[in-house]
mmCIF file of C-alpha atoms in Angstrom:
data_model
loop_
_atom_site.group_PDB
_atom_site.id
_atom_site.type_symbol
_atom_site.label_atom_id
_atom_site.label_comp_id
_atom_site.label_asym_id
_atom_site.label_seq_id
_atom_site.Cartn_x
_atom_site.Cartn_y
_atom_site.Cartn_z
ATOM 1 C CA MET B 116 -13.854 15.887 -2.922
ATOM 2 C CA CYS B 117 -13.513 15.161 -6.701
ATOM 3 C CA SER B 118 -9.978 16.624 -6.642
ATOM 4 C CA GLY B 119 -9.045 14.205 -3.873
ATOM 5 C CA ILE B 120 -10.455 11.267 -5.833
ATOM 6 C CA MET B 121 -8.573 12.232 -8.988
ATOM 7 C CA LEU B 122 -5.321 12.460 -7.009
ATOM 8 C CA VAL B 123 -5.827 9.018 -5.560
ATOM 9 C CA LEU B 124 -6.607 7.514 -8.979
ATOM 10 C CA LEU B 125 -3.511 9.132 -10.444
ATOM 11 C CA ALA B 126 -1.338 7.928 -7.568
ATOM 12 C CA MET B 127 -2.757 4.413 -7.858
ATOM 13 C CA SER B 128 -2.083 4.452 -11.589
ATOM 14 C CA LEU B 129 1.548 5.228 -10.931
ATOM 15 C CA THR B 130 2.112 2.877 -7.975
ATOM 16 C CA PRO B 131 2.066 -0.406 -10.087
ATOM 17 C CA GLY B 132 4.688 1.236 -12.268
ATOM 18 C CA LEU B 133 6.961 1.489 -9.209
ATOM 19 C CA ASP B 134 6.276 -2.118 -8.477
ATOM 20 C CA ALA B 135 7.158 -3.102 -12.049
ATOM 21 C CA ILE B 136 10.436 -1.208 -11.820
ATOM 22 C CA SER B 137 11.209 -2.858 -8.499
ATOM 23 C CA LYS B 138 10.416 -6.276 -9.949
ATOM 24 C CA GLU B 139 12.796 -5.648 -12.850
ATOM 25 C CA LEU B 140 15.608 -4.359 -10.601
ATOM 26 C CA GLY B 141 15.017 -7.212 -8.217
ATOM 27 C CA GLN B 142 16.036 -9.695 -10.917
ATOM 28 C CA THR B 143 19.644 -8.413 -10.824
ATOM 29 C CA HIS B 144 19.888 -6.715 -7.400
ATOM 30 C CA ASP B 145 19.139 -7.752 -3.842
ATOM 31 C CA PRO B 146 15.615 -6.725 -2.665
ATOM 32 C CA PHE B 147 17.148 -4.935 0.291
ATOM 33 C CA PHE B 148 19.199 -2.817 -2.090
ATOM 34 C CA VAL B 149 16.174 -2.030 -4.220
ATOM 35 C CA VAL B 150 14.256 -0.760 -1.188
ATOM 36 C CA PHE B 151 17.260 1.180 0.133
ATOM 37 C CA ALA B 152 17.820 2.883 -3.212
ATOM 38 C CA ARG B 153 14.167 3.673 -3.648
ATOM 39 C CA TYR B 154 13.747 5.447 -0.300
ATOM 40 C CA ALA B 155 17.195 7.032 -0.305
ATOM 41 C CA ALA B 156 16.371 8.623 -3.600
ATOM 42 C CA ALA B 157 12.967 9.711 -2.454
ATOM 43 C CA GLY B 158 14.445 11.211 0.684
ATOM 44 C CA LEU B 159 17.092 13.134 -1.223
ATOM 45 C CA ILE B 160 14.528 14.446 -3.677
ATOM 46 C CA ALA B 161 12.368 15.558 -0.698
ATOM 47 C CA LEU B 162 15.398 17.476 0.688
ATOM 48 C CA ILE B 163 15.849 19.164 -2.671
ATOM 49 C CA ILE B 164 12.174 20.149 -2.774
ATOM 50 C CA ALA B 165 12.373 21.457 0.834
ATOM 51 C CA GLY B 166 15.386 23.610 -0.151
ATOM 52 C CA ILE B 167 13.435 25.076 -3.075
ATOM 53 C CA THR B 168 10.179 25.693 -1.204
ATOM 54 C CA GLY B 169 11.785 26.702 2.117
ATOM 55 C CA GLU B 170 9.960 24.059 4.119
ATOM 56 C CA GLU B 171 11.761 23.138 7.336
ATOM 57 C CA ILE B 172 12.875 19.531 7.803
ATOM 58 C CA ALA B 173 12.820 18.718 11.465
ATOM 59 C CA LEU B 174 12.649 15.503 13.562
ATOM 60 C CA ASP B 175 11.067 15.885 16.962
ATOM 61 C CA VAL B 176 13.164 13.932 19.467
ATOM 62 C CA LYS B 177 10.043 13.211 21.509
ATOM 63 C CA SER B 178 8.398 11.473 18.510
ATOM 64 C CA LEU B 179 11.578 9.545 17.470
ATOM 65 C CA PRO B 180 10.482 6.185 18.948
ATOM 66 C CA GLY B 181 7.203 6.363 16.999
ATOM 67 C CA GLN B 182 8.982 7.475 13.827
ATOM 68 C CA LEU B 183 11.421 4.589 14.102
ATOM 69 C CA LEU B 184 8.632 2.091 14.727
ATOM 70 C CA ARG B 185 6.700 3.373 11.622
ATOM 71 C CA ALA B 186 9.793 3.469 9.485
ATOM 72 C CA GLY B 187 10.756 0.010 10.574
ATOM 73 C CA LEU B 188 7.321 -1.445 9.772
ATOM 74 C CA MET B 189 7.297 0.238 6.364
ATOM 75 C CA MET B 190 10.753 -1.032 5.513
ATOM 76 C CA GLY B 191 9.892 -4.551 6.556
ATOM 77 C CA ALA B 192 6.710 -4.409 4.476
ATOM 78 C CA MET B 193 8.497 -3.111 1.352
ATOM 79 C CA CYS B 194 11.413 -5.645 1.687
ATOM 80 C CA ALA B 195 8.970 -8.453 1.916
ATOM 81 C CA PHE B 196 6.993 -7.065 -1.054
ATOM 82 C CA VAL B 197 10.005 -6.619 -3.310
ATOM 83 C CA THR B 198 11.068 -10.085 -2.429
ATOM 84 C CA ALA B 199 7.633 -11.346 -3.457
ATOM 85 C CA LEU B 200 7.880 -9.419 -6.734
ATOM 86 C CA THR B 201 10.955 -11.377 -7.684
ATOM 87 C CA MET B 202 9.192 -14.708 -7.026
ATOM 88 C CA VAL B 203 5.591 -14.453 -8.158
ATOM 89 C CA PRO B 204 3.568 -12.532 -10.845
ATOM 90 C CA LEU B 205 3.050 -8.786 -10.275
ATOM 91 C CA ALA B 206 -0.729 -9.154 -9.716
ATOM 92 C CA ASP B 207 -0.230 -11.951 -7.166
ATOM 93 C CA ALA B 208 2.202 -9.843 -5.148
ATOM 94 C CA VAL B 209 0.011 -6.754 -5.258
ATOM 95 C CA GLY B 210 -3.097 -8.746 -4.339
ATOM 96 C CA GLY B 211 -1.381 -10.263 -1.306
ATOM 97 C CA PHE B 212 -0.166 -6.809 -0.307
ATOM 98 C CA LEU B 213 -3.674 -5.423 -0.399
ATOM 99 C CA ILE B 214 -4.734 -7.203 2.734
ATOM 100 C CA ALA B 215 -3.133 -4.345 4.564
ATOM 101 C CA PRO B 216 -6.272 -2.233 4.901
ATOM 102 C CA ILE B 217 -8.155 -5.202 6.366
ATOM 103 C CA VAL B 218 -5.306 -5.888 8.861
ATOM 104 C CA ALA B 219 -5.386 -2.210 9.844
ATOM 105 C CA THR B 220 -9.121 -2.397 10.384
ATOM 106 C CA GLY B 221 -8.776 -5.445 12.683
ATOM 107 C CA LEU B 222 -5.885 -3.962 14.657
ATOM 108 C CA SER B 223 -7.677 -0.625 15.043
ATOM 109 C CA VAL B 224 -10.584 -2.433 16.645
ATOM 110 C CA VAL B 225 -8.394 -4.404 19.037
ATOM 111 C CA LEU B 226 -5.713 -1.866 19.841
ATOM 112 C CA LEU B 227 -7.378 1.488 19.314
ATOM 113 C CA GLY B 228 -10.931 0.654 20.458
ATOM 114 C CA GLU B 229 -12.518 1.559 17.076
ATOM 115 C CA ARG B 230 -16.017 0.257 16.601
ATOM 116 C CA MET B 231 -16.877 -2.865 14.628
ATOM 117 C CA SER B 232 -19.887 -3.516 12.403
ATOM 118 C CA ARG B 233 -21.245 -6.370 10.317
ATOM 119 C CA GLN B 234 -20.059 -4.463 7.227
ATOM 120 C CA LYS B 235 -16.472 -4.511 8.484
ATOM 121 C CA ILE B 236 -16.697 -8.218 9.446
ATOM 122 C CA ILE B 237 -17.990 -9.203 5.965
ATOM 123 C CA GLY B 238 -15.214 -7.172 4.347
ATOM 124 C CA ALA B 239 -12.524 -8.792 6.491
ATOM 125 C CA LEU B 240 -13.868 -12.295 5.753
ATOM 126 C CA LEU B 241 -14.026 -11.619 2.027
ATOM 127 C CA SER B 242 -10.390 -10.418 2.021
ATOM 128 C CA LEU B 243 -9.307 -13.408 4.050
ATOM 129 C CA LEU B 244 -11.026 -15.673 1.541
ATOM 130 C CA GLY B 245 -9.184 -13.866 -1.223
ATOM 131 C CA ALA B 246 -5.831 -14.410 0.499
ATOM 132 C CA VAL B 247 -6.574 -18.131 0.889
ATOM 133 C CA LEU B 248 -7.517 -18.432 -2.790
ATOM 134 C CA ILE B 249 -4.318 -16.773 -3.852
ATOM 135 C CA LEU B 250 -2.149 -18.721 -1.361
ATOM 136 C CA ARG B 251 -4.016 -22.009 -1.808
ATOM 137 C CA PRO B 252 -2.446 -23.599 1.343
ATOM 138 C CA GLY B 253 -1.365 -27.170 0.879
ATOM 139 C CA LEU B 254 -1.366 -26.908 -2.933
ATOM 140 C CA ASN B 255 2.312 -26.106 -3.484
ATOM 141 C CA SER B 256 2.026 -22.650 -2.007
ATOM 142 C CA GLN B 257 4.696 -20.308 -3.326
ATOM 143 C CA ALA B 258 6.995 -18.634 -0.851
ATOM 144 C CA GLY B 259 6.604 -15.399 -2.846
ATOM 145 C CA THR B 260 2.929 -15.248 -1.993
ATOM 146 C CA LEU B 261 3.745 -15.699 1.675
ATOM 147 C CA PHE B 262 6.174 -12.794 1.413
ATOM 148 C CA ALA B 263 3.451 -10.665 -0.181
ATOM 149 C CA LEU B 264 0.929 -11.506 2.527
ATOM 150 C CA GLY B 265 3.557 -10.965 5.265
ATOM 151 C CA GLY B 266 4.335 -7.548 3.734
ATOM 152 C CA GLY B 267 0.643 -6.748 3.683
ATOM 153 C CA VAL B 268 0.356 -7.608 7.412
ATOM 154 C CA LEU B 269 3.363 -5.339 8.185
ATOM 155 C CA LEU B 270 1.860 -2.535 6.071
ATOM 156 C CA GLY B 271 -1.457 -2.927 7.948
ATOM 157 C CA CYS B 272 0.570 -2.518 11.251
ATOM 158 C CA TYR B 273 2.163 0.564 9.762
ATOM 159 C CA PHE B 274 -1.197 2.014 8.877
ATOM 160 C CA THR B 275 -2.357 1.413 12.469
ATOM 161 C CA ALA B 276 0.753 2.934 13.995
ATOM 162 C CA SER B 277 0.395 5.962 11.774
ATOM 163 C CA ARG B 278 -3.258 6.587 12.762
ATOM 164 C CA GLY B 279 -3.574 10.122 14.057
ATOM 165 C CA THR B 280 0.124 10.972 13.777
ATOM 166 C CA GLY B 281 1.994 13.471 11.762
ATOM 167 C CA ARG B 282 -1.026 15.677 10.965
ATOM 168 C CA ARG B 283 0.823 18.907 11.784
ATOM 169 C CA GLU B 284 3.956 17.860 9.903
ATOM 170 C CA GLY B 285 4.645 19.358 6.447
ATOM 171 C CA VAL B 286 4.134 17.056 3.444
ATOM 172 C CA VAL B 287 7.798 17.268 2.313
ATOM 173 C CA SER B 288 9.107 16.964 5.846
ATOM 174 C CA ALA B 289 7.101 13.788 6.479
ATOM 175 C CA LEU B 290 8.401 12.301 3.207
ATOM 176 C CA ALA B 291 12.004 13.217 3.944
ATOM 177 C CA VAL B 292 12.090 12.002 7.524
ATOM 178 C CA GLN B 293 10.344 8.649 6.805
ATOM 179 C CA SER B 294 12.321 7.930 3.650
ATOM 180 C CA LEU B 295 15.729 8.753 5.108
ATOM 181 C CA LEU B 296 15.093 6.897 8.379
ATOM 182 C CA GLY B 297 13.877 3.919 6.500
ATOM 183 C CA SER B 298 16.780 3.795 4.091
ATOM 184 C CA ALA B 299 19.195 4.092 6.983
ATOM 185 C CA MET B 300 17.594 1.043 8.663
ATOM 186 C CA VAL B 301 17.856 -1.035 5.478
ATOM 187 C CA ALA B 302 21.410 0.100 4.595
ATOM 188 C CA PRO B 303 23.298 -2.487 6.627
ATOM 189 C CA MET B 304 21.499 -5.350 4.784
ATOM 190 C CA ALA B 305 21.540 -3.576 1.422
ATOM 191 C CA LEU B 306 25.267 -2.794 1.524
ATOM 192 C CA SER B 307 26.509 -5.836 3.430
ATOM 193 C CA ASN B 308 28.393 -7.045 0.374
ATOM 194 C CA GLY B 309 29.551 -3.641 -0.682
ATOM 195 C CA VAL B 310 27.989 -1.189 -3.124
ATOM 196 C CA PRO B 311 26.778 -3.018 -6.259
ATOM 197 C CA MET B 312 27.790 -1.913 -9.715
ATOM 198 C CA ILE B 313 25.301 0.666 -10.998
ATOM 199 C CA ASP B 314 25.366 1.583 -14.701
ATOM 200 C CA ILE B 315 23.499 4.476 -16.337
ATOM 201 C CA GLU B 316 20.372 2.428 -16.950
ATOM 202 C CA VAL B 317 20.114 1.166 -13.342
ATOM 203 C CA PHE B 318 20.810 4.700 -12.053
ATOM 204 C CA GLY B 319 17.938 5.952 -14.227
ATOM 205 C CA TRP B 320 15.541 3.397 -12.838
ATOM 206 C CA ILE B 321 16.570 4.249 -9.274
ATOM 207 C CA LEU B 322 16.062 7.920 -9.968
ATOM 208 C CA ALA B 323 12.639 7.169 -11.455
ATOM 209 C CA LEU B 324 11.759 5.159 -8.333
ATOM 210 C CA GLY B 325 12.690 8.066 -6.095
ATOM 211 C CA ILE B 326 10.853 10.658 -8.155
ATOM 212 C CA VAL B 327 7.601 8.704 -8.598
ATOM 213 C CA SER B 328 7.700 7.506 -4.957
ATOM 214 C CA ALA B 329 7.974 11.131 -3.806
ATOM 215 C CA LEU B 330 5.237 12.208 -6.226
ATOM 216 C CA THR B 331 2.758 9.497 -5.212
ATOM 217 C CA HIS B 332 3.489 10.169 -1.517
ATOM 218 C CA VAL B 333 2.691 13.893 -1.907
ATOM 219 C CA MET B 334 -0.435 13.172 -3.982
ATOM 220 C CA MET B 335 -1.787 10.760 -1.372
ATOM 221 C CA ILE B 336 -1.229 13.276 1.451
ATOM 222 C CA MET B 337 -2.897 16.062 -0.529
ATOM 223 C CA ALA B 338 -5.783 13.736 -1.440
ATOM 224 C CA PHE B 339 -6.545 12.885 2.160
ATOM 225 C CA ARG B 340 -6.546 16.615 3.023
ATOM 226 C CA LEU B 341 -9.118 17.245 0.296
ATOM 227 C CA ALA B 342 -11.530 14.379 0.993
ATOM 228 C CA GLU B 343 -12.453 11.975 3.804
ATOM 229 C CA ALA B 344 -10.574 8.731 4.133
ATOM 230 C CA SER B 345 -13.790 6.715 3.863
ATOM 231 C CA VAL B 346 -14.527 8.337 0.491
ATOM 232 C CA LEU B 347 -11.041 7.760 -0.906
ATOM 233 C CA ALA B 348 -10.350 4.253 0.405
ATOM 234 C CA PRO B 349 -12.327 2.347 -2.307
ATOM 235 C CA PHE B 350 -10.386 4.061 -5.071
ATOM 236 C CA MET B 351 -7.085 2.861 -3.600
ATOM 237 C CA TYR B 352 -7.871 -0.611 -4.953
ATOM 238 C CA PHE B 353 -7.637 0.742 -8.490
ATOM 239 C CA ASN B 354 -3.931 -0.144 -8.416
ATOM 240 C CA LEU B 355 -4.855 -3.820 -8.520
ATOM 241 C CA VAL B 356 -6.501 -3.312 -11.938
ATOM 242 C CA VAL B 357 -3.422 -1.495 -13.193
ATOM 243 C CA ALA B 358 -1.079 -4.183 -11.735
ATOM 244 C CA VAL B 359 -2.950 -6.956 -13.581
ATOM 245 C CA ALA B 360 -2.661 -4.984 -16.846
ATOM 246 C CA LEU B 361 1.032 -4.222 -16.384
ATOM 247 C CA GLY B 362 1.773 -7.851 -15.425
ATOM 248 C CA ILE B 363 0.190 -9.010 -18.711
ATOM 249 C CA VAL B 364 1.763 -6.293 -20.919
ATOM 250 C CA LEU B 365 5.287 -6.101 -19.458
ATOM 251 C CA PHE B 366 5.932 -9.573 -18.119
ATOM 252 C CA GLY B 367 3.427 -11.792 -19.928
ATOM 253 C CA GLU B 368 1.882 -12.833 -16.627
ATOM 254 C CA VAL B 369 -1.715 -13.874 -17.172
ATOM 255 C CA PRO B 370 -3.299 -14.579 -13.738
ATOM 256 C CA GLU B 371 -4.816 -18.007 -13.142
ATOM 257 C CA ALA B 372 -8.609 -18.277 -12.625
ATOM 258 C CA MET B 373 -8.126 -19.055 -8.899
ATOM 259 C CA THR B 374 -5.787 -16.058 -8.508
ATOM 260 C CA LEU B 375 -8.312 -13.766 -10.248
ATOM 261 C CA ALA B 376 -10.993 -15.057 -7.955
ATOM 262 C CA GLY B 377 -8.831 -14.275 -4.898
ATOM 263 C CA LEU B 378 -7.970 -10.840 -6.203
ATOM 264 C CA GLY B 379 -11.705 -10.126 -6.775
ATOM 265 C CA ALA B 380 -12.546 -11.291 -3.200
ATOM 266 C CA ILE B 381 -9.852 -8.934 -1.765
ATOM 267 C CA LEU B 382 -11.122 -6.102 -4.005
ATOM 268 C CA PHE B 383 -14.746 -6.515 -2.924
ATOM 269 C CA GLY B 384 -13.687 -7.069 0.644
ATOM 270 C CA GLY B 385 -11.883 -3.783 0.702
ATOM 271 C CA LEU B 386 -14.814 -1.968 -0.975
ATOM 272 C CA THR B 387 -17.267 -3.522 1.497
ATOM 273 C CA THR B 388 -15.197 -2.267 4.386
ATOM 274 C CA ALA B 389 -14.595 1.193 2.972
ATOM 275 C CA VAL B 390 -17.827 2.172 1.269
ATOM 276 C CA ARG B 391 -20.467 3.653 3.546
ATOM 277 C CA PRO B 392 -23.889 1.923 3.794
ATOM 278 C CA GLN B 393 -25.511 5.086 2.424
ATOM 279 C CA VAL B 394 -23.287 4.899 -0.669
ATOM 280 C CA LEU B 395 -24.168 1.273 -1.156
ATOM 281 C CA THR B 396 -27.846 2.193 -0.883
ATOM 282 C CA ARG B 397 -27.487 4.840 -3.622
ATOM 283 C CA LEU B 398 -25.678 2.348 -5.912
ATOM 284 C CA LEU B 399 -28.286 -0.358 -5.326
ATOM 285 C CA GLY B 400 -31.063 2.147 -5.798
ATOM 286 C CA ALA B 401 -30.473 2.002 -9.569
ATOM 287 C CA LEU B 402 -31.259 -1.798 -9.552
ATOM 288 C CA PRO B 403 -34.787 -3.168 -9.860
ATOM 289 C CA GLY B 404 -36.811 -5.043 -7.287
ATOM 290 C CA ARG B 405 -35.476 -6.263 -4.007
ATOM 291 C CA LEU B 406 -31.901 -5.430 -4.815
ATOM 292 C CA ALA B 407 -32.837 -1.784 -4.414
ATOM 293 C CA ALA B 408 -33.649 -2.192 -0.716
ATOM 294 C CA PRO B 409 -31.762 0.099 1.625
ATOM 295 C CA VAL B 410 -28.473 -1.152 3.061
ATOM 296 C CA GLN B 411 -28.445 -0.933 6.843
ATOM 297 C CA PRO B 412 -25.197 -0.711 8.845
ATOM 298 C CA ALA B 413 -26.447 -3.624 10.968
ATOM 299 C CA PRO B 414 -24.053 -3.073 13.909
ATOM 300 C CA ILE B 415 -22.807 -5.966 16.024
ATOM 301 C CA GLY B 416 -22.312 -4.922 19.625
ATOM 302 C CA VAL B 417 -21.729 -1.258 18.787
ATOM 303 C CA ALA B 418 -22.341 0.961 15.783
ATOM 304 C CA ALA B 419 -19.804 1.496 13.007
#
């Protein structure tokens, strides 16, 4: 389990770096091209790895509609997110994007019949509050924040569509198929005005995007094979901490107090949803007095 947690923390430390590179490239290139280049590079790297390891890359025709749906949702989410990165601070964009787990929780209850509990409801409401604090509707809301939240919704749909699929598919095969399908979908928009000029520096950044994307993808798949999703989910919010730090160091973006409050609400909302009541009880057990009282799941309708 500890190995899985360490892999998630490492992946979440690298992910904001990807976002920072995408933000920088997005200043001079169309967001569609940035997404296309990122996933085309990741797909090609996956093919190279498959050639070295001997893993077979195969696309099951029967699963093609589902693969296309998931790839389309992922590309839509990433295009919206990269667009947001070019318009708002890094932490704001990442914070809006992190509503995805809450969206996935809600959709899983409605569409997949998963059980709801008071814990999940509180987590969803906290994250919704965080989104409102970041967006601040009616107070000169920035379009970039809307793109980030929209991307988070699409990513939540992707998580829901991916639930229970691809478990027998190889790690490298899954990366190659999704990346190449996705890049092919985005290619018409990315290359609508021709292939942009790419110098050595830009090529290096694109190569870095592909390598780190492939690396984080593999680490996440390995992590979820080593530990339960409910154990790993809270640690996925570590990338928000790294994103705030990178935004300050690389771009001089110091979040406003209201934005920090919103990011905190999303963070605690996600933790509330993901952490088991038994874990909360152990954490609170170290506190004095009434705070140390056991945390009950307190189901509404049916148990969690």
